[in-house]
Amino acid sequence: MSESDTQSWLNPGAVAAILAAPPADPIQIRAILQKARALAGLDFQEVAALSRISDPELVQELFATAREVKETIYGRRMVLFAPLYISNVCGNECTYCAFSRSNKGIARHALSMDEIQRETAQLIEQGQKRLLLVAGEGYPASKGGFQYVLDSIAAVYDVTRHHGNIRRLNVNVAPLSVDEFKQLRDASIGTYQLFQETYHRPTYAAVHLGGKKADFDWRVTAMDRAMAAGIDDVGLGVLFGLYDWRFELLSLLQHNAHLEESFGVGCHTISVPRMEPAENAPLAATPPARVSDEDFKKLIAILRVAVPYTGIILSTRESAEMRRSCYDLGVSQISAGSRTNPGGYSAGTDATAQFQLGDHRSLEEIVRDLATMGYIPSFCTACYRLGRTGKDFMDLAKPGLIKRKCDPNAVTTFLEYLTDYACEETRAAGEVAIEAELGKMDAKVRANAERMLNNIRIGKRDVFC
Ligand code: SAM
Ligand code: SF4
């Protein structure tokens, strides 16, 4: 793949031009927010206009609109997951990452299948049902090269502990060929995630100094190959802090529009990692385009109203306080209890973490906090299990039909968690949140939810619709 292959859809000139134009006036901004309330998303120009709001009153109106959109589509549900780092061996030279090949200061380790299963067992015993498998790009030949990733996926799905197993495994590994993506699809992954890091070519070249990842085009075309291979849930992302966030936001939306045009469906999720300090990676301590907390909230709110049906993922890179203030602006999935060092859950290795975490709370602490805030922590995996993925998912989501499934599935998986893994205090907070949620459902959805909850109370597990 060359630069000319992406020129038709990734257009930095158009992004720069639109950002250089005079900002929209308050009347135009309010008209855009009014349009956003119709839940049909926004176009490129409208997103650009929102990204340039600075008047505090308009910012508050943007936040209020994002809250309204979030509440209408996602209600109080918040999907939970944990990352599972299988290896920090990496052949790339990313100047912001502790796993960078030239960093001799960290111990390298690719987990064995036994170690992966030990980690998985730990996570299941905490109550996790959804994981994100993560690895550096350097699968040891002694472990089978890319086959190592496939073996690791099978190893995760193979573990059962007491009441549970991992029901959905998403994957964040380096770009693959179409043939390799087909193998990944056949391994029953959930979403394939890959962050472009930055869509700004000169910045990309300046921070990716070696290894396969230095090839911008190979990375930016990865989702085309994944979707051509039949993976229909893909997750985009940008590493915020490398270049102007407005440019990144608009470029990411160009990427999404390209996927929608080519494959009939855009991305399933967007991740919003902000750069955090990392060992022996000086760039990460002083991000060249640091995103302030206020701008970070703005970009989440803009994404929420621009692509209302696309999940937004917020990781434990952010502090507990920051995460709390972003939930209602549009976030629909969060990681919890994360470790970013391979072996970190069972502490069987001394491998170093990829970057510093901001939220160190356990899964249970986060669940209790969410419930106390009136959220329903959801461990739902129903859509993926029932084949409601890609366009099928969006066709249900856009007319608002998916909510009739998500709401009962969320309270049911939450009650399953409370029953099997939570202490009394968490259970009490959870029961209050579930009762409040039932009160908001219409009669038919509530009847279905109560039937499903009852099944959990009498000992059934993995109940979904
Ligand atoms: N190695 C593969 C790759 O780079 O795509 C897959 C996983 S990589 C471990 C996951 C993500 O971590 C990267 O895409 C990058 O955005 C993020 N990351 C790396 N260094 C970081 C840092 N210092 N702070 C926050 N996120 C970071
Ligand atoms: Fe390797 Fe990914 Fe870290 Fe780059 S970001 S050094 S590719 S693990």
Short mmCIF file of C-alpha atoms and ligand atoms in Angstrom, two decimals:
data_model
loop_
_atom_site.label_atom_id
_atom_site.label_comp_id
_atom_site.label_asym_id
_atom_site.label_seq_id
_atom_site.Cartn_x
_atom_site.Cartn_y
_atom_site.Cartn_z
CA MET A 1 0.00 0.00 0.00
CA SER A 2 1.30 3.44 -0.85
CA GLU A 3 0.34 6.99 -0.03
CA SER A 4 -1.60 7.22 -3.30
CA ASP A 5 -3.94 4.43 -2.13
CA THR A 6 -5.12 6.52 0.81
CA GLN A 7 -5.18 9.88 -0.92
CA SER A 8 -8.80 9.53 -1.97
CA TRP A 9 -10.06 9.42 1.61
CA LEU A 10 -7.38 10.70 3.98
CA ASN A 11 -7.09 14.32 3.08
CA PRO A 12 -4.86 16.35 5.44
CA GLY A 13 -5.16 19.40 3.16
CA ALA A 14 -8.95 19.47 3.62
CA VAL A 15 -8.54 19.13 7.39
CA ALA A 16 -5.98 21.94 7.58
CA ALA A 17 -8.11 24.20 5.36
CA ILE A 18 -11.23 23.73 7.39
CA LEU A 19 -9.37 24.38 10.63
CA ALA A 20 -7.92 27.59 9.19
CA ALA A 21 -11.32 28.98 8.16
CA PRO A 22 -13.02 31.57 10.43
CA PRO A 23 -14.77 29.91 13.41
CA ALA A 24 -18.55 29.48 13.30
CA ASP A 25 -20.67 31.99 15.20
CA PRO A 26 -22.83 31.00 18.22
CA ILE A 27 -26.01 30.85 16.11
CA GLN A 28 -24.38 28.30 13.79
CA ILE A 29 -23.01 26.31 16.74
CA ARG A 30 -26.46 26.15 18.34
CA ALA A 31 -27.97 24.99 15.04
CA ILE A 32 -25.36 22.20 14.87
CA LEU A 33 -26.15 21.15 18.45
CA GLN A 34 -29.84 21.17 17.62
CA LYS A 35 -29.14 18.87 14.65
CA ALA A 36 -27.05 16.58 16.88
CA ARG A 37 -30.07 16.00 19.14
CA ALA A 38 -31.76 14.21 16.23
CA LEU A 39 -29.08 11.45 16.66
CA ALA A 40 -28.22 11.33 12.97
CA GLY A 41 -24.59 12.35 13.46
CA LEU A 42 -22.74 15.35 12.06
CA ASP A 43 -20.75 16.07 8.95
CA PHE A 44 -17.12 17.06 8.65
CA GLN A 45 -17.74 20.83 8.62
CA GLU A 46 -20.01 20.63 11.64
CA VAL A 47 -17.48 18.63 13.64
CA ALA A 48 -14.78 21.13 12.71
CA ALA A 49 -16.99 23.98 13.93
CA LEU A 50 -17.60 22.25 17.29
CA SER A 51 -13.90 21.52 17.72
CA ARG A 52 -13.20 25.25 17.74
CA ILE A 53 -15.66 26.31 20.42
CA SER A 54 -13.97 28.14 23.28
CA ASP A 55 -16.78 30.27 24.76
CA PRO A 56 -17.50 28.59 28.15
CA GLU A 57 -21.24 28.93 27.65
CA LEU A 58 -21.12 27.12 24.30
CA VAL A 59 -18.82 24.46 25.76
CA GLN A 60 -21.45 23.80 28.44
CA GLU A 61 -24.13 23.58 25.75
CA LEU A 62 -21.97 21.07 23.84
CA PHE A 63 -21.59 19.01 27.03
CA ALA A 64 -25.33 19.16 27.70
CA THR A 65 -26.05 17.94 24.15
CA ALA A 66 -23.53 15.11 24.49
CA ARG A 67 -25.17 14.09 27.79
CA GLU A 68 -28.58 14.05 26.15
CA VAL A 69 -27.34 11.93 23.22
CA LYS A 70 -25.52 9.57 25.57
CA GLU A 71 -28.54 9.14 27.82
CA THR A 72 -30.93 8.55 24.90
CA ILE A 73 -28.81 5.90 23.21
CA TYR A 74 -26.87 4.25 26.03
CA GLY A 75 -29.01 5.05 29.07
CA ARG A 76 -27.01 4.32 32.24
CA ARG A 77 -25.15 1.29 30.88
CA MET A 78 -21.36 1.15 31.07
CA VAL A 79 -19.58 -1.86 29.56
CA LEU A 80 -16.55 -3.15 31.48
CA PHE A 81 -13.46 -5.03 30.32
CA ALA A 82 -9.78 -5.55 31.17
CA PRO A 83 -6.69 -5.62 28.95
CA LEU A 84 -4.63 -8.82 28.87
CA TYR A 85 -1.03 -8.08 27.88
CA ILE A 86 0.52 -11.28 26.56
CA SER A 87 3.90 -9.94 25.45
CA ASN A 88 6.11 -6.85 25.66
CA VAL A 89 8.55 -8.12 23.03
CA CYS A 90 8.54 -5.56 20.24
CA GLY A 91 10.54 -4.86 17.09
CA ASN A 92 9.28 -1.31 16.67
CA GLU A 93 10.74 1.97 17.75
CA CYS A 94 7.86 4.11 19.03
CA THR A 95 9.44 6.94 20.99
CA TYR A 96 6.50 7.19 23.44
CA CYS A 97 6.31 3.52 24.47
CA ALA A 98 8.25 1.57 27.11
CA PHE A 99 8.10 -1.57 24.93
CA SER A 100 10.15 0.15 22.21
CA ARG A 101 12.86 -2.20 20.89
CA SER A 102 15.82 -0.06 22.00
CA ASN A 103 14.64 0.19 25.61
CA LYS A 104 17.13 -2.10 27.34
CA GLY A 105 15.88 -1.06 30.75
CA ILE A 106 12.92 -3.44 30.88
CA ALA A 107 12.64 -7.20 31.19
CA ARG A 108 11.08 -8.73 28.07
CA HIS A 109 8.66 -11.54 28.27
CA ALA A 110 6.17 -13.29 26.00
CA LEU A 111 3.84 -15.26 28.25
CA SER A 112 3.64 -19.02 27.81
CA MET A 113 0.20 -20.58 27.26
CA ASP A 114 0.20 -21.66 30.92
CA GLU A 115 0.94 -18.12 32.03
CA ILE A 116 -1.81 -16.75 29.76
CA GLN A 117 -4.25 -19.20 31.27
CA ARG A 118 -3.14 -18.24 34.79
CA GLU A 119 -3.75 -14.57 33.97
CA THR A 120 -7.12 -15.39 32.42
CA ALA A 121 -8.13 -17.40 35.50
CA GLN A 122 -7.28 -14.42 37.73
CA LEU A 123 -9.41 -12.13 35.61
CA ILE A 124 -12.33 -14.56 35.55
CA GLU A 125 -12.12 -14.82 39.32
CA GLN A 126 -12.45 -11.04 39.58
CA GLY A 127 -15.66 -11.30 37.53
CA GLN A 128 -14.42 -10.15 34.12
CA LYS A 129 -16.21 -11.52 31.04
CA ARG A 130 -14.69 -9.35 28.32
CA LEU A 131 -10.97 -8.98 27.70
CA LEU A 132 -8.77 -7.09 25.27
CA LEU A 133 -5.69 -9.06 24.23
CA VAL A 134 -2.69 -6.75 23.71
CA ALA A 135 0.84 -7.46 22.49
CA GLY A 136 3.97 -5.75 21.25
CA GLU A 137 4.81 -6.45 17.59
CA GLY A 138 7.43 -9.16 17.87
CA TYR A 139 5.96 -12.62 18.20
CA PRO A 140 8.93 -14.89 18.93
CA ALA A 141 9.71 -17.45 16.18
CA SER A 142 10.26 -19.98 18.98
CA LYS A 143 6.60 -19.49 19.87
CA GLY A 144 5.34 -19.81 16.28
CA GLY A 145 5.36 -16.18 15.08
CA PHE A 146 1.81 -14.97 14.39
CA GLN A 147 0.49 -18.42 15.37
CA TYR A 148 1.44 -17.36 18.92
CA VAL A 149 -1.38 -14.81 18.87
CA LEU A 150 -3.87 -17.42 17.60
CA ASP A 151 -2.74 -19.93 20.23
CA SER A 152 -3.08 -17.26 22.91
CA ILE A 153 -6.67 -16.51 21.88
CA ALA A 154 -7.57 -20.20 22.03
CA ALA A 155 -5.84 -20.47 25.43
CA VAL A 156 -7.94 -17.60 26.83
CA TYR A 157 -11.25 -19.00 25.57
CA ASP A 158 -10.33 -22.39 27.00
CA VAL A 159 -10.23 -21.33 30.65
CA THR A 160 -13.23 -21.91 32.91
CA ARG A 161 -13.26 -21.08 36.61
CA HIS A 162 -16.16 -21.70 38.98
CA HIS A 163 -19.04 -19.82 37.39
CA GLY A 164 -17.25 -18.14 34.59
CA ASN A 165 -15.28 -17.89 31.43
CA ILE A 166 -14.25 -15.16 28.99
CA ARG A 167 -17.13 -14.63 26.62
CA ARG A 168 -15.65 -12.02 24.31
CA LEU A 169 -12.01 -11.43 23.51
CA ASN A 170 -11.18 -8.25 21.60
CA VAL A 171 -7.71 -7.95 20.14
CA ASN A 172 -5.24 -5.05 19.78
CA VAL A 173 -2.23 -6.29 17.83
CA ALA A 174 -0.16 -4.84 15.00
CA PRO A 175 -1.56 -4.69 11.42
CA LEU A 176 -1.83 -8.01 9.59
CA SER A 177 -2.20 -9.26 6.03
CA VAL A 178 -5.66 -10.24 4.74
CA ASP A 179 -4.80 -13.93 5.21
CA GLU A 180 -3.73 -13.37 8.80
CA PHE A 181 -6.86 -11.31 9.48
CA LYS A 182 -8.93 -14.23 8.19
CA GLN A 183 -7.22 -16.46 10.74
CA LEU A 184 -7.97 -13.89 13.44
CA ARG A 185 -11.63 -13.81 12.39
CA ASP A 186 -11.77 -17.62 12.51
CA ALA A 187 -10.37 -17.51 16.05
CA SER A 188 -13.69 -15.88 17.13
CA ILE A 189 -12.35 -12.54 18.20
CA GLY A 190 -14.76 -9.74 19.10
CA THR A 191 -13.48 -6.37 17.91
CA TYR A 192 -10.15 -5.88 16.16
CA GLN A 193 -8.67 -2.65 17.53
CA LEU A 194 -5.82 -0.63 16.16
CA PHE A 195 -4.89 2.96 16.93
CA GLN A 196 -3.36 5.04 14.14
CA GLU A 197 -1.53 7.00 16.89
CA THR A 198 -1.45 10.08 14.64
CA TYR A 199 -2.94 10.77 11.22
CA HIS A 200 -0.35 13.50 10.65
CA ARG A 201 2.31 11.91 8.42
CA PRO A 202 5.31 14.11 9.39
CA THR A 203 4.59 13.56 13.11
CA TYR A 204 4.05 9.85 12.50
CA ALA A 205 7.47 9.65 10.81
CA ALA A 206 9.13 11.60 13.62
CA VAL A 207 7.92 9.31 16.41
CA HIS A 208 8.06 5.88 14.70
CA LEU A 209 11.73 5.44 14.08
CA GLY A 210 12.04 1.81 13.12
CA GLY A 211 10.40 -1.56 12.59
CA LYS A 212 7.31 -2.34 10.55
CA LYS A 213 5.27 0.29 12.32
CA ALA A 214 7.30 3.05 10.65
CA ASP A 215 5.19 2.39 7.52
CA PHE A 216 2.24 4.81 7.92
CA ASP A 217 0.33 3.38 4.95
CA TRP A 218 0.55 -0.23 6.11
CA ARG A 219 -1.03 0.86 9.38
CA VAL A 220 -3.68 3.23 8.06
CA THR A 221 -4.94 0.61 5.59
CA ALA A 222 -5.08 -2.19 8.19
CA MET A 223 -8.83 -1.81 8.78
CA ASP A 224 -9.49 -2.19 5.04
CA ARG A 225 -7.69 -5.53 5.14
CA ALA A 226 -9.44 -6.56 8.36
CA MET A 227 -12.86 -5.78 6.93
CA ALA A 228 -12.01 -7.38 3.58
CA ALA A 229 -11.13 -10.50 5.61
CA GLY A 230 -14.60 -10.50 7.18
CA ILE A 231 -13.90 -8.85 10.55
CA ASP A 232 -16.84 -6.49 10.76
CA ASP A 233 -16.30 -4.95 14.21
CA VAL A 234 -13.22 -2.78 14.12
CA GLY A 235 -12.05 -0.18 16.63
CA LEU A 236 -10.16 2.99 15.68
CA GLY A 237 -8.17 5.27 17.96
CA VAL A 238 -5.63 8.06 18.19
CA LEU A 239 -2.88 8.50 20.75
CA PHE A 240 -3.77 12.00 21.90
CA GLY A 241 -0.74 14.16 22.66
CA LEU A 242 1.25 13.59 19.47
CA TYR A 243 -0.40 16.20 17.26
CA ASP A 244 -3.24 18.77 17.33
CA TRP A 245 -6.33 16.93 18.63
CA ARG A 246 -8.63 18.77 16.22
CA PHE A 247 -6.67 17.52 13.24
CA GLU A 248 -6.71 13.99 14.66
CA LEU A 249 -10.45 14.08 15.31
CA LEU A 250 -11.30 15.16 11.78
CA SER A 251 -8.87 12.68 10.22
CA LEU A 252 -10.29 9.86 12.32
CA LEU A 253 -13.74 10.79 11.07
CA GLN A 254 -12.42 10.69 7.49
CA HIS A 255 -11.15 7.20 8.23
CA ASN A 256 -14.52 6.20 9.62
CA ALA A 257 -16.38 7.66 6.63
CA HIS A 258 -14.07 5.74 4.29
CA LEU A 259 -14.86 2.44 6.04
CA GLU A 260 -18.57 3.22 5.92
CA GLU A 261 -18.40 3.96 2.23
CA SER A 262 -16.30 0.91 1.37
CA PHE A 263 -17.87 -1.70 3.65
CA GLY A 264 -21.33 -0.34 4.51
CA VAL A 265 -20.43 0.14 8.18
CA GLY A 266 -17.98 2.36 10.03
CA CYS A 267 -15.99 1.49 13.11
CA HIS A 268 -17.65 -0.20 16.09
CA THR A 269 -15.62 1.68 18.68
CA ILE A 270 -13.28 4.64 19.03
CA SER A 271 -10.62 4.65 21.74
CA VAL A 272 -9.28 7.90 23.16
CA PRO A 273 -5.94 7.10 24.83
CA ARG A 274 -4.03 10.15 26.08
CA MET A 275 -0.28 9.82 26.26
CA GLU A 276 1.02 8.91 29.72
CA PRO A 277 4.59 8.76 31.07
CA ALA A 278 6.40 5.54 30.17
CA GLU A 279 9.74 4.15 31.34
CA ASN A 280 12.71 5.30 29.26
CA ALA A 281 10.41 7.05 26.78
CA PRO A 282 11.10 10.78 27.34
CA LEU A 283 8.59 11.87 24.69
CA ALA A 284 5.76 10.40 26.78
CA ALA A 285 6.65 12.65 29.72
CA THR A 286 6.40 15.77 27.53
CA PRO A 287 3.80 15.12 24.82
CA PRO A 288 4.45 17.45 21.88
CA ALA A 289 0.73 18.36 21.64
CA ARG A 290 -0.54 17.78 25.16
CA VAL A 291 -4.34 17.71 25.37
CA SER A 292 -5.70 19.60 28.38
CA ASP A 293 -8.43 18.07 30.54
CA GLU A 294 -10.94 20.57 29.19
CA ASP A 295 -10.08 19.77 25.55
CA PHE A 296 -10.13 16.06 26.33
CA LYS A 297 -13.70 16.35 27.59
CA LYS A 298 -14.58 18.42 24.54
CA LEU A 299 -13.24 15.83 22.14
CA ILE A 300 -15.21 13.05 23.85
CA ALA A 301 -18.39 15.14 23.72
CA ILE A 302 -17.81 15.97 20.03
CA LEU A 303 -17.26 12.32 19.15
CA ARG A 304 -20.44 11.42 21.03
CA VAL A 305 -22.58 13.77 18.97
CA ALA A 306 -20.70 13.19 15.68
CA VAL A 307 -21.00 9.36 15.65
CA PRO A 308 -23.72 8.68 18.23
CA TYR A 309 -23.90 4.90 17.74
CA THR A 310 -20.15 4.23 17.88
CA GLY A 311 -18.86 3.03 21.25
CA ILE A 312 -16.30 5.28 22.98
CA ILE A 313 -13.66 3.52 25.08
CA LEU A 314 -11.88 5.20 27.99
CA SER A 315 -9.02 3.33 29.65
CA THR A 316 -7.37 3.40 33.06
CA ARG A 317 -4.73 5.74 31.64
CA GLU A 318 -7.04 8.44 33.04
CA SER A 319 -7.50 9.10 36.77
CA ALA A 320 -10.65 7.98 38.58
CA GLU A 321 -11.77 11.60 38.86
CA MET A 322 -11.25 12.32 35.18
CA ARG A 323 -13.05 9.13 34.20
CA ARG A 324 -16.03 10.01 36.38
CA SER A 325 -16.36 13.38 34.68
CA CYS A 326 -16.24 11.80 31.20
CA TYR A 327 -18.80 9.02 31.67
CA ASP A 328 -21.87 11.09 30.92
CA LEU A 329 -20.20 13.03 28.08
CA GLY A 330 -20.28 9.94 25.92
CA VAL A 331 -18.08 7.11 27.13
CA SER A 332 -19.74 3.70 26.74
CA GLN A 333 -16.94 1.27 27.65
CA ILE A 334 -14.22 1.45 30.30
CA SER A 335 -11.41 -0.84 31.36
CA ALA A 336 -11.17 -1.72 35.04
CA GLY A 337 -8.53 -3.19 37.32
CA SER A 338 -5.98 -3.05 34.47
CA ARG A 339 -2.34 -4.15 34.39
CA THR A 340 -0.23 -3.31 31.34
CA ASN A 341 2.69 -5.60 32.12
CA PRO A 342 2.52 -9.18 30.82
CA GLY A 343 1.84 -11.41 33.81
CA GLY A 344 0.64 -8.45 35.90
CA TYR A 345 -2.55 -10.05 37.20
CA SER A 346 -0.90 -13.11 38.67
CA ALA A 347 2.37 -11.19 39.26
CA GLY A 348 4.28 -14.18 37.92
CA THR A 349 6.79 -12.07 35.99
CA ASP A 350 8.71 -8.85 36.60
CA ALA A 351 7.97 -7.45 33.15
CA THR A 352 7.56 -3.67 33.08
CA ALA A 353 4.28 -1.84 32.39
CA GLN A 354 3.75 -0.17 29.02
CA PHE A 355 2.84 3.20 30.51
CA GLN A 356 1.72 4.70 33.83
CA LEU A 357 -1.87 4.11 34.87
CA GLY A 358 -4.10 6.82 36.31
CA ASP A 359 -6.86 4.69 37.81
CA HIS A 360 -5.57 1.94 40.10
CA ARG A 361 -8.89 0.82 41.57
CA SER A 362 -9.94 -2.81 41.45
CA LEU A 363 -12.82 -4.00 39.26
CA GLU A 364 -15.05 -4.22 42.31
CA GLU A 365 -14.25 -0.69 43.49
CA ILE A 366 -15.07 0.64 40.03
CA VAL A 367 -18.29 -1.38 39.85
CA ARG A 368 -19.40 -0.05 43.25
CA ASP A 369 -18.54 3.51 42.28
CA LEU A 370 -20.50 3.20 39.01
CA ALA A 371 -23.52 1.73 40.77
CA THR A 372 -23.44 4.48 43.39
CA MET A 373 -23.42 7.03 40.55
CA GLY A 374 -26.53 5.33 39.14
CA TYR A 375 -24.79 3.50 36.30
CA ILE A 376 -25.35 -0.14 35.37
CA PRO A 377 -21.99 -1.85 34.91
CA SER A 378 -22.56 -4.26 32.01
CA PHE A 379 -20.65 -7.43 31.16
CA CYS A 380 -22.88 -8.11 28.16
CA THR A 381 -21.53 -10.05 25.19
CA ALA A 382 -24.89 -10.87 23.58
CA CYS A 383 -24.50 -9.12 20.22
CA TYR A 384 -21.25 -10.82 19.42
CA ARG A 385 -22.59 -14.20 20.55
CA LEU A 386 -25.73 -13.83 18.44
CA GLY A 387 -23.94 -12.52 15.36
CA ARG A 388 -25.31 -8.99 15.74
CA THR A 389 -22.07 -7.40 14.52
CA GLY A 390 -21.00 -4.87 11.92
CA LYS A 391 -23.87 -3.61 9.76
CA ASP A 392 -26.42 -5.91 11.45
CA PHE A 393 -25.62 -4.21 14.76
CA MET A 394 -25.86 -0.69 13.32
CA ASP A 395 -29.15 -1.53 11.56
CA LEU A 396 -30.61 -2.38 14.98
CA ALA A 397 -28.88 0.44 16.83
CA LYS A 398 -29.84 3.35 14.57
CA PRO A 399 -33.64 2.97 14.87
CA GLY A 400 -33.18 2.56 18.65
CA LEU A 401 -34.09 -1.15 18.72
CA ILE A 402 -30.86 -2.42 20.28
CA LYS A 403 -31.64 -0.63 23.56
CA ARG A 404 -34.50 -3.09 24.10
CA LYS A 405 -31.86 -5.82 24.20
CA CYS A 406 -29.01 -3.91 25.86
CA ASP A 407 -31.01 -2.76 28.88
CA PRO A 408 -32.14 -6.26 30.00
CA ASN A 409 -28.74 -7.74 29.14
CA ALA A 410 -26.95 -5.09 31.19
CA VAL A 411 -28.97 -5.58 34.38
CA THR A 412 -28.79 -9.38 33.98
CA THR A 413 -25.03 -9.55 33.55
CA PHE A 414 -24.68 -7.04 36.39
CA LEU A 415 -26.78 -9.18 38.73
CA GLU A 416 -24.71 -12.21 37.71
CA TYR A 417 -21.58 -10.29 38.71
CA LEU A 418 -23.12 -9.12 41.99
CA THR A 419 -24.23 -12.64 42.89
CA ASP A 420 -21.01 -14.43 42.00
CA TYR A 421 -18.23 -11.98 42.81
CA ALA A 422 -19.31 -8.95 44.85
CA CYS A 423 -19.15 -8.22 48.59
CA GLU A 424 -22.30 -7.28 50.47
CA GLU A 425 -21.76 -3.52 50.21
CA THR A 426 -21.34 -3.65 46.42
CA ARG A 427 -24.30 -5.99 46.10
CA ALA A 428 -26.52 -3.59 48.03
CA ALA A 429 -25.46 -0.62 45.88
CA GLY A 430 -25.98 -2.73 42.76
CA GLU A 431 -29.48 -3.89 43.73
CA VAL A 432 -30.52 -0.25 44.23
CA ALA A 433 -29.15 0.69 40.78
CA ILE A 434 -30.91 -2.29 39.13
CA GLU A 435 -34.22 -1.42 40.79
CA ALA A 436 -33.94 2.19 39.57
CA GLU A 437 -33.12 0.94 36.07
CA LEU A 438 -36.12 -1.39 35.98
CA GLY A 439 -38.29 1.58 36.90
CA LYS A 440 -37.22 3.36 33.70
CA MET A 441 -38.04 0.49 31.31
CA ASP A 442 -41.33 0.23 29.44
CA ALA A 443 -43.62 -2.63 30.49
CA LYS A 444 -42.55 -5.12 27.81
CA VAL A 445 -38.80 -4.58 28.23
CA ARG A 446 -39.18 -4.66 32.02
CA ALA A 447 -41.07 -7.96 31.91
CA ASN A 448 -38.29 -9.47 29.82
CA ALA A 449 -35.61 -8.06 32.13
CA GLU A 450 -37.38 -9.40 35.23
CA ARG A 451 -37.71 -12.85 33.67
CA MET A 452 -33.99 -12.84 32.88
CA LEU A 453 -33.06 -11.54 36.35
CA ASN A 454 -35.15 -14.27 37.88
CA ASN A 455 -33.22 -16.87 35.94
CA ILE A 456 -30.02 -15.53 37.50
CA ARG A 457 -31.58 -15.57 40.98
CA ILE A 458 -32.50 -19.25 40.58
CA GLY A 459 -28.95 -20.12 39.57
CA LYS A 460 -28.90 -19.93 35.75
CA ARG A 461 -25.90 -18.24 34.17
CA ASP A 462 -25.00 -16.62 30.85
CA VAL A 463 -28.56 -15.45 30.26
CA PHE A 464 -28.98 -12.99 27.37
CA CYS A 465 -31.32 -11.86 24.63
N1 SAM B 1 1.92 -3.01 19.62
C1 SAM B 1 0.71 -2.82 18.93
C2 SAM B 1 0.58 -1.43 18.38
O1 SAM B 1 1.39 -0.60 18.70
O2 SAM B 1 -0.40 -1.21 17.68
C3 SAM B 1 -0.52 -3.11 19.75
C4 SAM B 1 -0.65 -2.75 21.15
S1 SAM B 1 0.09 -1.29 21.83
C5 SAM B 1 0.74 -2.14 23.17
C6 SAM B 1 -1.40 -0.46 22.32
C7 SAM B 1 -1.42 1.03 22.30
O3 SAM B 1 -0.79 1.56 23.45
C8 SAM B 1 -0.73 1.73 21.18
O4 SAM B 1 -1.48 1.70 20.00
C9 SAM B 1 -0.56 3.14 21.73
O5 SAM B 1 -1.59 4.00 21.31
C10 SAM B 1 -0.68 2.94 23.24
N2 SAM B 1 0.47 3.52 23.96
C11 SAM B 1 1.78 3.30 23.74
N3 SAM B 1 2.54 4.06 24.56
C12 SAM B 1 1.68 4.80 25.33
C13 SAM B 1 1.84 5.80 26.33
N4 SAM B 1 3.05 6.19 26.71
N5 SAM B 1 0.74 6.33 26.89
C14 SAM B 1 -0.49 5.94 26.50
N6 SAM B 1 -0.71 5.00 25.55
C15 SAM B 1 0.36 4.45 24.95
FE1 SF4 B 2 5.69 -1.79 20.22
FE2 SF4 B 2 3.10 -1.05 20.15
FE3 SF4 B 2 4.80 -0.05 22.00
FE4 SF4 B 2 5.09 0.67 19.49
S1 SF4 B 2 3.27 1.06 20.80
S2 SF4 B 2 6.76 0.03 20.86
S3 SF4 B 2 4.51 -1.18 18.43
S4 SF4 B 2 4.12 -2.16 21.80
#
